[in-house]
PDB file of C-alpha atoms in Angstrom:
ATOM      1  CA  MET T   1       0.000   0.000   0.000  1.00 47.00           C
ATOM      2  CA  THR T   2       1.400   3.352  -0.995  1.00 46.00           C
ATOM      3  CA  GLU T   3       1.690   6.260   1.422  1.00 46.00           C
ATOM      4  CA  THR T   4      -0.882   8.259  -0.564  1.00 46.00           C
ATOM      5  CA  THR T   5      -3.409   5.417  -0.448  1.00 47.00           C
ATOM      6  CA  ALA T   6      -2.881   4.916   3.264  1.00 46.00           C
ATOM      7  CA  THR T   7      -3.346   8.617   3.916  1.00 44.00           C
ATOM      8  CA  LYS T   8      -6.589   8.703   1.998  1.00 43.00           C
ATOM      9  CA  GLN T   9      -7.948   5.681   3.863  1.00 46.00           C
ATOM     10  CA  ARG T  10      -7.201   7.293   7.201  1.00 45.00           C
ATOM     11  CA  ASP T  11      -8.877  10.563   6.221  1.00 45.00           C
ATOM     12  CA  PRO T  12     -12.670  10.265   6.731  1.00 43.00           C
ATOM     13  CA  ARG T  13     -13.256  13.151   4.345  1.00 42.00           C
ATOM     14  CA  VAL T  14     -11.797  11.068   1.538  1.00 43.00           C
ATOM     15  CA  THR T  15     -13.734   7.904   2.334  1.00 42.00           C
ATOM     16  CA  ALA T  16     -16.909   9.990   2.484  1.00 45.00           C
ATOM     17  CA  ARG T  17     -16.627  11.034  -1.153  1.00 42.00           C
ATOM     18  CA  PRO T  18     -19.967  10.909  -2.928  1.00 43.00           C
ATOM     19  CA  GLU T  19     -20.074   8.181  -5.521  1.00 44.00           C
ATOM     20  CA  ILE T  20     -21.110   9.337  -8.973  1.00 42.00           C
ATOM     21  CA  PRO T  21     -23.269   6.607 -10.499  1.00 45.00           C
ATOM     22  CA  GLU T  22     -21.925   4.946 -13.610  1.00 45.00           C
ATOM     23  CA  ARG T  23     -24.965   4.501 -15.796  1.00 44.00           C
ATOM     24  CA  ALA T  24     -25.094   3.401 -19.364  1.00 43.00           C
ATOM     25  CA  ALA T  25     -24.484   6.339 -21.642  1.00 44.00           C
ATOM     26  CA  GLU T  26     -26.512   6.649 -24.779  1.00 49.00           C
ATOM     27  CA  SER T  27     -23.704   8.229 -26.763  1.00 57.00           C
ATOM     28  CA  GLU T  28     -20.007   9.023 -26.675  1.00 55.00           C
ATOM     29  CA  THR T  29     -20.885  12.665 -25.995  1.00 51.00           C
ATOM     30  CA  GLU T  30     -22.911  11.688 -22.933  1.00 53.00           C
ATOM     31  CA  ARG T  31     -20.078   9.480 -21.666  1.00 54.00           C
ATOM     32  CA  ARG T  32     -17.649  12.373 -21.986  1.00 48.00           C
ATOM     33  CA  GLU T  33     -20.037  14.656 -20.095  1.00 49.00           C
ATOM     34  CA  LEU T  34     -20.358  12.095 -17.298  1.00 52.00           C
ATOM     35  CA  ARG T  35     -16.585  11.765 -17.010  1.00 51.00           C
ATOM     36  CA  ALA T  36     -16.161  15.549 -16.972  1.00 45.00           C
ATOM     37  CA  LYS T  37     -18.796  15.936 -14.241  1.00 47.00           C
ATOM     38  CA  LYS T  38     -17.129  13.255 -12.130  1.00 45.00           C
ATOM     39  CA  GLU T  39     -13.726  14.906 -12.483  1.00 44.00           C
ATOM     40  CA  ILE T  40     -15.139  18.289 -11.459  1.00 42.00           C
ATOM     41  CA  ASP T  41     -17.077  16.876  -8.463  1.00 43.00           C
ATOM     42  CA  LEU T  42     -14.056  14.979  -7.182  1.00 41.00           C
ATOM     43  CA  GLY T  43     -11.835  17.958  -7.935  1.00 43.00           C
ATOM     44  CA  VAL T  44     -13.983  20.212  -5.761  1.00 41.00           C
ATOM     45  CA  LEU T  45     -13.877  17.685  -2.908  1.00 40.00           C
ATOM     46  CA  ASP T  46     -10.112  17.273  -3.281  1.00 44.00           C
ATOM     47  CA  GLY T  47      -9.819  21.057  -3.156  1.00 45.00           C
ATOM     48  CA  THR T  48     -11.801  21.162   0.097  1.00 44.00           C
ATOM     49  CA  ILE T  49      -9.507  18.566   1.632  1.00 41.00           C
ATOM     50  CA  GLU T  50      -6.453  20.360   0.313  1.00 48.00           C
ATOM     51  CA  ARG T  51      -7.766  23.624   1.782  1.00 49.00           C
ATOM     52  CA  ASP T  52      -8.215  22.021   5.225  1.00 47.00           C
ATOM     53  CA  LEU T  53      -4.799  20.394   5.084  1.00 47.00           C
ATOM     54  CA  GLY T  54      -3.338  23.629   3.724  1.00 54.00           C
ATOM     55  CA  TYR T  55      -4.579  25.484   6.800  1.00 55.00           C
ATOM     56  CA  GLN T  56      -2.878  22.893   8.992  1.00 57.00           C
ATOM     57  CA  VAL T  57       0.341  23.239   6.989  1.00 60.00           C
ATOM     58  CA  GLN T  58       0.317  27.039   7.367  1.00 62.00           C
ATOM     59  CA  THR T  59      -0.260  26.644  11.113  1.00 64.00           C
ATOM     60  CA  ILE T  60       2.716  24.296  11.393  1.00 64.00           C
ATOM     61  CA  LEU T  61       4.851  26.678   9.344  1.00 63.00           C
ATOM     62  CA  LEU T  62       3.852  29.541  11.633  1.00 63.00           C
ATOM     63  CA  GLU T  63       4.956  27.526  14.667  1.00 66.00           C
ATOM     64  CA  LEU T  64       8.288  26.801  12.972  1.00 64.00           C
ATOM     65  CA  VAL T  65       8.789  30.496  12.216  1.00 63.00           C
ATOM     66  CA  ASN T  66       7.937  31.514  15.779  1.00 60.00           C
ATOM     67  CA  SER T  67      10.285  28.884  17.234  1.00 62.00           C
ATOM     68  CA  GLN T  68      13.097  30.051  14.925  1.00 61.00           C
ATOM     69  CA  GLN T  69      13.288  26.607  13.310  1.00 59.00           C
ATOM     70  CA  MET T  70      12.320  28.336  10.071  1.00 67.00           C
ATOM     71  CA  ASN T  71      12.790  31.980   9.132  1.00 80.00           C
ATOM     72  CA  PHE T  72      10.073  33.968   7.411  1.00 86.00           C
ATOM     73  CA  GLY T  73      11.999  33.895   4.139  1.00 87.00           C
ATOM     74  CA  GLN T  74      11.832  30.092   4.086  1.00 86.00           C
ATOM     75  CA  PHE T  75       8.110  30.220   4.773  1.00 88.00           C
ATOM     76  CA  TYR T  76       7.694  32.697   1.913  1.00 93.00           C
ATOM     77  CA  GLU T  77       9.495  30.361  -0.505  1.00 92.00           C
ATOM     78  CA  ILE T  78       7.177  27.498   0.446  1.00 90.00           C
ATOM     79  CA  TRP T  79       4.155  29.770   0.111  1.00 93.00           C
ATOM     80  CA  LEU T  80       5.325  30.843  -3.358  1.00 95.00           C
ATOM     81  CA  GLN T  81       5.705  27.218  -4.425  1.00 93.00           C
ATOM     82  CA  GLN T  82       2.132  26.580  -3.331  1.00 93.00           C
ATOM     83  CA  LEU T  83       0.988  29.667  -5.243  1.00 96.00           C
ATOM     84  CA  HIS T  84       2.753  28.370  -8.342  1.00 95.00           C
ATOM     85  CA  GLY T  85       0.777  25.139  -8.063  1.00 94.00           C
ATOM     86  CA  LEU T  86      -2.461  27.103  -7.792  1.00 96.00           C
ATOM     87  CA  LEU T  87      -1.440  29.151 -10.826  1.00 96.00           C
ATOM     88  CA  LYS T  88      -1.176  25.951 -12.866  1.00 95.00           C
ATOM     89  CA  GLU T  89      -4.677  24.969 -11.768  1.00 95.00           C
ATOM     90  CA  LEU T  90      -6.017  28.404 -12.693  1.00 95.00           C
ATOM     91  CA  ALA T  91      -4.384  28.225 -16.118  1.00 94.00           C
ATOM     92  CA  SER T  92      -5.830  24.772 -16.842  1.00 92.00           C
ATOM     93  CA  ALA T  93      -9.349  25.570 -15.607  1.00 90.00           C
ATOM     94  CA  PRO T  94     -12.180  25.457 -18.189  1.00 82.00           C
ATOM     95  CA  LYS T  95     -12.468  28.899 -19.814  1.00 78.00           C
ATOM     96  CA  PRO T  96     -15.025  29.891 -20.820  1.00 79.00           C
ATOM     97  CA  PRO T  97     -17.158  27.724 -18.530  1.00 76.00           C
ATOM     98  CA  SER T  98     -19.694  25.780 -20.560  1.00 76.00           C
ATOM     99  CA  SER T  99     -21.843  24.300 -17.787  1.00 81.00           C
ATOM    100  CA  PRO T 100     -23.045  25.036 -14.245  1.00 82.00           C
ATOM    101  CA  ASP T 101     -20.452  22.550 -12.982  1.00 85.00           C
ATOM    102  CA  HIS T 102     -17.710  24.543 -14.687  1.00 86.00           C
ATOM    103  CA  HIS T 103     -18.961  27.763 -13.087  1.00 84.00           C
ATOM    104  CA  SER T 104     -19.030  26.074  -9.679  1.00 89.00           C
ATOM    105  CA  TYR T 105     -15.521  24.697 -10.147  1.00 91.00           C
ATOM    106  CA  LEU T 106     -14.122  28.098 -11.144  1.00 93.00           C
ATOM    107  CA  GLY T 107     -15.754  29.720  -8.120  1.00 93.00           C
ATOM    108  CA  HIS T 108     -14.284  27.090  -5.841  1.00 93.00           C
ATOM    109  CA  LEU T 109     -10.825  27.526  -7.371  1.00 95.00           C
ATOM    110  CA  VAL T 110     -10.997  31.296  -6.881  1.00 96.00           C
ATOM    111  CA  HIS T 111     -11.908  30.729  -3.222  1.00 96.00           C
ATOM    112  CA  ARG T 112      -8.862  28.496  -2.742  1.00 95.00           C
ATOM    113  CA  VAL T 113      -6.523  31.124  -4.186  1.00 96.00           C
ATOM    114  CA  ILE T 114      -7.972  33.887  -2.009  1.00 97.00           C
ATOM    115  CA  SER T 115      -7.645  31.599   1.004  1.00 94.00           C
ATOM    116  CA  HIS T 116      -3.981  31.094   0.121  1.00 94.00           C
ATOM    117  CA  TYR T 117      -3.417  34.857   0.255  1.00 96.00           C
ATOM    118  CA  GLU T 118      -5.280  34.972   3.574  1.00 95.00           C
ATOM    119  CA  ASP T 119      -2.894  32.336   4.929  1.00 91.00           C
ATOM    120  CA  TYR T 120       0.094  34.464   3.914  1.00 94.00           C
ATOM    121  CA  TYR T 121      -1.174  37.558   5.691  1.00 95.00           C
ATOM    122  CA  ARG T 122      -2.116  35.523   8.751  1.00 92.00           C
ATOM    123  CA  VAL T 123       1.420  34.155   9.117  1.00 90.00           C
ATOM    124  CA  LYS T 124       2.936  37.542   8.279  1.00 94.00           C
ATOM    125  CA  SER T 125       0.844  39.290  10.934  1.00 93.00           C
ATOM    126  CA  HIS T 126       1.686  36.750  13.631  1.00 89.00           C
ATOM    127  CA  SER T 127       5.376  36.832  12.715  1.00 89.00           C
ATOM    128  CA  ALA T 128       5.530  40.624  12.877  1.00 92.00           C
ATOM    129  CA  CYS T 129       4.229  40.501  16.459  1.00 89.00           C
ATOM    130  CA  THR T 130       6.817  38.005  17.715  1.00 85.00           C
ATOM    131  CA  PRO T 131      10.253  38.907  19.102  1.00 81.00           C
ATOM    132  CA  GLN T 132      11.735  36.070  17.038  1.00 77.00           C
ATOM    133  CA  VAL T 133      10.802  37.866  13.807  1.00 82.00           C
ATOM    134  CA  GLY T 134       9.453  41.335  14.544  1.00 89.00           C
ATOM    135  CA  VAL T 135       7.951  44.164  12.551  1.00 93.00           C
ATOM    136  CA  PHE T 136      11.299  45.717  11.575  1.00 92.00           C
ATOM    137  CA  TYR T 137      12.433  42.460   9.986  1.00 92.00           C
ATOM    138  CA  ILE T 138       9.162  42.266   8.051  1.00 95.00           C
ATOM    139  CA  PHE T 139       9.696  45.806   6.761  1.00 96.00           C
ATOM    140  CA  SER T 140      13.305  45.087   5.725  1.00 95.00           C
ATOM    141  CA  ALA T 141      12.197  41.966   3.775  1.00 95.00           C
ATOM    142  CA  PRO T 142      15.668  40.438   3.174  1.00 95.00           C
ATOM    143  CA  TRP T 143      14.057  37.404   1.489  1.00 94.00           C
ATOM    144  CA  LEU T 144      13.037  39.597  -1.462  1.00 96.00           C
ATOM    145  CA  SER T 145      15.077  40.963  -4.342  1.00 97.00           C
ATOM    146  CA  SER T 146      16.183  44.589  -4.494  1.00 96.00           C
ATOM    147  CA  LEU T 147      13.605  45.249  -7.216  1.00 97.00           C
ATOM    148  CA  GLU T 148      10.760  43.817  -5.145  1.00 97.00           C
ATOM    149  CA  ARG T 149      11.735  45.915  -2.130  1.00 97.00           C
ATOM    150  CA  SER T 150      11.955  49.054  -4.270  1.00 96.00           C
ATOM    151  CA  LEU T 151       8.304  48.574  -5.255  1.00 96.00           C
ATOM    152  CA  HIS T 152       7.103  48.172  -1.672  1.00 97.00           C
ATOM    153  CA  TRP T 153       4.592  50.373   0.073  1.00 98.00           C
ATOM    154  CA  VAL T 154       4.353  49.674   3.825  1.00 98.00           C
ATOM    155  CA  ALA T 155       6.056  46.263   3.569  1.00 97.00           C
ATOM    156  CA  GLY T 156       4.046  45.047   0.599  1.00 97.00           C
ATOM    157  CA  TRP T 157       2.521  45.913  -2.744  1.00 96.00           C
ATOM    158  CA  ARG T 158       0.451  49.069  -3.087  1.00 97.00           C
ATOM    159  CA  PRO T 159      -3.280  48.180  -3.055  1.00 98.00           C
ATOM    160  CA  THR T 160      -4.087  50.452  -6.011  1.00 97.00           C
ATOM    161  CA  THR T 161      -1.721  48.327  -8.125  1.00 97.00           C
ATOM    162  CA  ILE T 162      -4.668  45.953  -8.448  1.00 97.00           C
ATOM    163  CA  PHE T 163      -6.633  48.497 -10.469  1.00 97.00           C
ATOM    164  CA  HIS T 164      -3.741  49.268 -12.815  1.00 96.00           C
ATOM    165  CA  LEU T 165      -3.358  45.534 -13.433  1.00 96.00           C
ATOM    166  CA  LEU T 166      -7.096  45.063 -13.970  1.00 96.00           C
ATOM    167  CA  TYR T 167      -7.372  47.976 -16.419  1.00 94.00           C
ATOM    168  CA  THR T 168      -4.289  46.778 -18.327  1.00 94.00           C
ATOM    169  CA  GLU T 169      -5.684  43.261 -18.709  1.00 93.00           C
ATOM    170  CA  THR T 170      -9.140  44.566 -19.609  1.00 91.00           C
ATOM    171  CA  SER T 171      -7.801  46.926 -22.290  1.00 88.00           C
ATOM    172  CA  ALA T 172      -5.537  44.289 -23.832  1.00 87.00           C
ATOM    173  CA  ARG T 173      -8.324  41.711 -24.091  1.00 80.00           C
ATOM    174  CA  PHE T 174     -10.834  44.270 -25.375  1.00 73.00           C
ATOM    175  CA  GLU T 175      -8.487  45.413 -28.148  1.00 72.00           C
ATOM    176  CA  ALA T 176      -7.679  41.819 -29.109  1.00 66.00           C
ATOM    177  CA  ARG T 177     -11.395  41.041 -29.592  1.00 72.00           C
ATOM    178  CA  LEU T 178     -12.592  44.386 -30.873  1.00 64.00           C
ATOM    179  CA  LEU T 179     -14.061  42.904 -34.060  1.00 65.00           C
ATOM    180  CA  ASP T 180     -16.017  40.348 -32.035  1.00 66.00           C
ATOM    181  CA  PHE T 181     -17.505  43.103 -29.895  1.00 59.00           C
ATOM    182  CA  LEU T 182     -18.419  45.136 -32.985  1.00 61.00           C
ATOM    183  CA  HIS T 183     -20.343  42.122 -34.258  1.00 57.00           C
ATOM    184  CA  GLY T 184     -22.189  41.798 -30.966  1.00 62.00           C
ATOM    185  CA  LEU T 185     -20.304  38.718 -29.772  1.00 65.00           C
ATOM    186  CA  ARG T 186     -19.707  38.491 -26.016  1.00 67.00           C
ATOM    187  CA  THR T 187     -16.618  36.764 -24.674  1.00 71.00           C
ATOM    188  CA  GLY T 188     -17.308  36.851 -20.943  1.00 73.00           C
ATOM    189  CA  ASP T 189     -13.631  37.430 -20.148  1.00 83.00           C
ATOM    190  CA  LEU T 190     -11.871  40.400 -18.538  1.00 90.00           C
ATOM    191  CA  GLY T 191     -12.245  42.359 -21.757  1.00 86.00           C
ATOM    192  CA  ASP T 192     -16.016  42.057 -21.460  1.00 86.00           C
ATOM    193  CA  LEU T 193     -16.715  43.928 -18.216  1.00 91.00           C
ATOM    194  CA  SER T 194     -20.227  45.340 -18.001  1.00 91.00           C
ATOM    195  CA  PRO T 195     -20.936  49.046 -17.338  1.00 92.00           C
ATOM    196  CA  SER T 196     -22.103  48.084 -13.853  1.00 96.00           C
ATOM    197  CA  GLN T 197     -18.861  46.245 -13.153  1.00 96.00           C
ATOM    198  CA  LEU T 198     -16.755  49.152 -14.404  1.00 95.00           C
ATOM    199  CA  SER T 199     -18.707  51.556 -12.212  1.00 96.00           C
ATOM    200  CA  ARG T 200     -18.209  49.391  -9.131  1.00 97.00           C
ATOM    201  CA  VAL T 201     -14.493  49.028  -9.857  1.00 97.00           C
ATOM    202  CA  SER T 202     -14.184  52.803 -10.226  1.00 97.00           C
ATOM    203  CA  ASP T 203     -15.960  53.418  -6.905  1.00 98.00           C
ATOM    204  CA  LEU T 204     -13.753  50.859  -5.181  1.00 98.00           C
ATOM    205  CA  GLN T 205     -10.644  52.464  -6.653  1.00 98.00           C
ATOM    206  CA  CYS T 206     -11.604  55.881  -5.276  1.00 98.00           C
ATOM    207  CA  PHE T 207     -12.217  54.401  -1.840  1.00 98.00           C
ATOM    208  CA  THR T 208      -8.919  52.478  -1.917  1.00 98.00           C
ATOM    209  CA  VAL T 209      -6.940  55.575  -2.929  1.00 98.00           C
ATOM    210  CA  SER T 210      -8.427  57.414   0.044  1.00 98.00           C
ATOM    211  CA  GLU T 211      -7.581  54.585   2.456  1.00 98.00           C
ATOM    212  CA  GLU T 212      -4.090  54.334   0.994  1.00 98.00           C
ATOM    213  CA  ASN T 213      -3.485  58.029   1.591  1.00 98.00           C
ATOM    214  CA  VAL T 214      -4.563  57.735   5.230  1.00 98.00           C
ATOM    215  CA  ILE T 215      -2.086  54.904   5.852  1.00 98.00           C
ATOM    216  CA  THR T 216       0.667  56.777   4.009  1.00 98.00           C
ATOM    217  CA  ASP T 217       0.101  59.755   6.306  1.00 97.00           C
ATOM    218  CA  GLN T 218       0.195  57.470   9.348  1.00 96.00           C
ATOM    219  CA  LEU T 219       3.543  56.035   8.263  1.00 96.00           C
ATOM    220  CA  GLY T 220       4.877  59.528   7.594  1.00 95.00           C
ATOM    221  CA  LEU T 221       3.996  60.633  11.120  1.00 93.00           C
ATOM    222  CA  TRP T 222       5.617  57.514  12.534  1.00 92.00           C
ATOM    223  CA  GLN T 223       8.812  58.157  10.574  1.00 90.00           C
ATOM    224  CA  GLU T 224       8.918  61.707  11.909  1.00 86.00           C
ATOM    225  CA  SER T 225       9.115  60.217  15.394  1.00 82.00           C
ATOM    226  CA  ALA T 226      12.252  58.225  14.510  1.00 73.00           C
ATOM    227  CA  CYS T 227      14.411  60.761  16.361  1.00 70.00           C
ATOM    228  CA  ASP T 228      12.532  59.882  19.549  1.00 67.00           C
ATOM    229  CA  LEU T 229      13.387  56.215  19.081  1.00 64.00           C
ATOM    230  CA  VAL T 230      17.062  57.068  18.709  1.00 61.00           C
ATOM    231  CA  SER T 231      17.073  59.362  21.726  1.00 58.00           C
ATOM    232  CA  LEU T 232      15.497  56.639  23.842  1.00 54.00           C
ATOM    233  CA  SER T 233      18.283  54.275  22.695  1.00 54.00           C
ATOM    234  CA  ARG T 234      15.916  51.338  22.792  1.00 57.00           C
ATOM    235  CA  VAL T 235      13.492  49.728  20.403  1.00 58.00           C
ATOM    236  CA  ASP T 236      11.612  46.612  21.485  1.00 61.00           C
ATOM    237  CA  GLU T 237       8.321  44.904  20.705  1.00 62.00           C
ATOM    238  CA  ASP T 238       6.560  46.475  23.708  1.00 68.00           C
ATOM    239  CA  ASP T 239       7.602  50.021  22.862  1.00 79.00           C
ATOM    240  CA  PRO T 240       4.579  52.225  21.994  1.00 84.00           C
ATOM    241  CA  GLU T 241       6.223  53.366  18.755  1.00 85.00           C
ATOM    242  CA  THR T 242       6.800  49.769  17.711  1.00 88.00           C
ATOM    243  CA  GLN T 243       3.154  49.009  18.440  1.00 91.00           C
ATOM    244  CA  ARG T 244       2.155  51.968  16.280  1.00 92.00           C
ATOM    245  CA  LEU T 245       4.180  50.570  13.395  1.00 94.00           C
ATOM    246  CA  LEU T 246       2.581  47.155  13.876  1.00 96.00           C
ATOM    247  CA  LEU T 247      -0.854  48.761  13.626  1.00 97.00           C
ATOM    248  CA  ILE T 248       0.142  50.608  10.440  1.00 98.00           C
ATOM    249  CA  LEU T 249       1.358  47.336   8.921  1.00 98.00           C
ATOM    250  CA  LYS T 250      -1.874  45.594   9.916  1.00 98.00           C
ATOM    251  CA  ASN T 251      -3.971  48.347   8.336  1.00 98.00           C
ATOM    252  CA  ALA T 252      -1.931  48.157   5.126  1.00 98.00           C
ATOM    253  CA  ASP T 253      -2.173  44.364   4.868  1.00 98.00           C
ATOM    254  CA  ASP T 254      -5.899  44.478   5.635  1.00 98.00           C
ATOM    255  CA  LEU T 255      -6.380  46.986   2.819  1.00 98.00           C
ATOM    256  CA  ARG T 256      -4.335  44.865   0.408  1.00 98.00           C
ATOM    257  CA  LEU T 257      -6.342  41.721   1.095  1.00 98.00           C
ATOM    258  CA  ARG T 258      -9.704  43.494   1.309  1.00 98.00           C
ATOM    259  CA  THR T 259      -9.140  45.232  -2.031  1.00 98.00           C
ATOM    260  CA  MET T 260      -8.249  41.986  -3.785  1.00 98.00           C
ATOM    261  CA  LYS T 261     -11.305  40.223  -2.364  1.00 98.00           C
ATOM    262  CA  LYS T 262     -13.668  43.049  -3.326  1.00 98.00           C
ATOM    263  CA  VAL T 263     -12.345  43.159  -6.892  1.00 98.00           C
ATOM    264  CA  VAL T 264     -12.839  39.403  -7.185  1.00 98.00           C
ATOM    265  CA  GLU T 265     -16.405  39.774  -5.862  1.00 97.00           C
ATOM    266  CA  ILE T 266     -17.182  42.238  -8.668  1.00 98.00           C
ATOM    267  CA  LEU T 267     -15.942  39.845 -11.352  1.00 97.00           C
ATOM    268  CA  THR T 268     -17.550  36.683 -12.686  1.00 94.00           C
ATOM    269  CA  PRO T 269     -15.794  33.382 -11.855  1.00 94.00           C
ATOM    270  CA  GLN T 270     -14.152  33.312 -15.301  1.00 93.00           C
ATOM    271  CA  GLN T 271     -12.997  36.920 -15.000  1.00 95.00           C
ATOM    272  CA  ALA T 272     -11.746  36.323 -11.456  1.00 96.00           C
ATOM    273  CA  VAL T 273      -9.666  33.352 -12.617  1.00 96.00           C
ATOM    274  CA  GLU T 274      -8.116  35.447 -15.395  1.00 96.00           C
ATOM    275  CA  PHE T 275      -7.420  38.296 -12.982  1.00 97.00           C
ATOM    276  CA  LEU T 276      -5.769  36.027 -10.398  1.00 98.00           C
ATOM    277  CA  ILE T 277      -3.624  34.489 -13.137  1.00 97.00           C
ATOM    278  CA  ALA T 278      -2.446  37.968 -14.146  1.00 96.00           C
ATOM    279  CA  ALA T 279      -1.734  38.913 -10.514  1.00 97.00           C
ATOM    280  CA  ALA T 280       0.308  35.764  -9.849  1.00 97.00           C
ATOM    281  CA  GLU T 281       2.210  36.071 -13.127  1.00 97.00           C
ATOM    282  CA  LEU T 282       3.070  39.681 -12.283  1.00 96.00           C
ATOM    283  CA  GLN T 283       4.362  38.629  -8.870  1.00 97.00           C
ATOM    284  CA  PHE T 284       6.476  35.811 -10.298  1.00 97.00           C
ATOM    285  CA  GLY T 285       7.683  38.000 -13.156  1.00 97.00           C
ATOM    286  CA  VAL T 286       8.877  40.824 -10.910  1.00 97.00           C
ATOM    287  CA  ARG T 287      10.527  38.356  -8.544  1.00 97.00           C
ATOM    288  CA  GLY T 288      12.313  36.482 -11.328  1.00 96.00           C
ATOM    289  CA  TRP T 289      13.572  39.662 -12.940  1.00 96.00           C
ATOM    290  CA  GLY T 290      14.678  41.070  -9.584  1.00 97.00           C
ATOM    291  CA  LEU T 291      16.587  37.922  -8.609  1.00 96.00           C
ATOM    292  CA  ASP T 292      18.318  37.868 -12.003  1.00 96.00           C
ATOM    293  CA  LYS T 293      19.388  41.506 -11.599  1.00 95.00           C
ATOM    294  CA  ASP T 294      20.740  40.844  -8.104  1.00 94.00           C
ATOM    295  CA  GLN T 295      22.669  37.822  -9.366  1.00 93.00           C
ATOM    296  CA  ASP T 296      24.138  39.818 -12.256  1.00 92.00           C
ATOM    297  CA  ARG T 297      25.281  42.499  -9.834  1.00 91.00           C
ATOM    298  CA  GLU T 298      26.913  39.913  -7.571  1.00 88.00           C
ATOM    299  CA  ASN T 299      28.685  38.315 -10.536  1.00 90.00           C
ATOM    300  CA  ARG T 300      30.080  41.664 -11.666  1.00 90.00           C
ATOM    301  CA  SER T 301      31.348  42.503  -8.188  1.00 85.00           C
ATOM    302  CA  SER T 302      33.031  39.125  -7.648  1.00 77.00           C
TER     303      SER T 302
END
């Protein structure tokens, strides 16, 4: 018995899988539809199990980070590997969805990706509050490339970047299918946002810009107090100024995650999948380019 088989037999969620009846199909088309439905149903259940196990994995990783058996950079690498696996699933998902099962599967896949981002911010928040890691280490982000750090706003990406990415993807897809639109053909992808969707995105962008500005001002005021930290000759996790910085980081991360979730809520499942693909590809692209540049610089200096 293989390890995988043994694991599945021990897990009651696996043994409780609903059986999809194998009935005689009247045609090859019907047989294909039955197989596709079974794959989607089992895929959704596997995703639920993977989500539950993924939460346990992130909890274990958090304990390792807090106990200094793993630094936050190592956790981030593991998290990125998991994101890369989700990206492959997003890319291979049925687009456009041609059945209610497809729509349900896309919605479930989007939920898993959002949950993965939630896991990251959960571990990041806990790590920033611990003396083993700390908020200053999170801000310095030594696990990232120089390029990634140069693009940071309050120890992470700027929330309004989401809207620039969305508008770029929307414009590119709209231009690529302009003739289809002129002939009244709808694609249902990111290039086919409705007026209502565009209005909601615009309203959300205005709100996010306002929230971003508030947090930027908060960080500016905190930085102005840096001279007080130096004069006190001590900076620890219990210091009021350190707690202020922790709160600023929490507000920034909350805005990042909340903005992504609200944008996804505005989109259809197909559009959300395409948007999350673009977001992940941007993250991997910037990281890859940044690491290459850092390596080139090291090679020239050696």
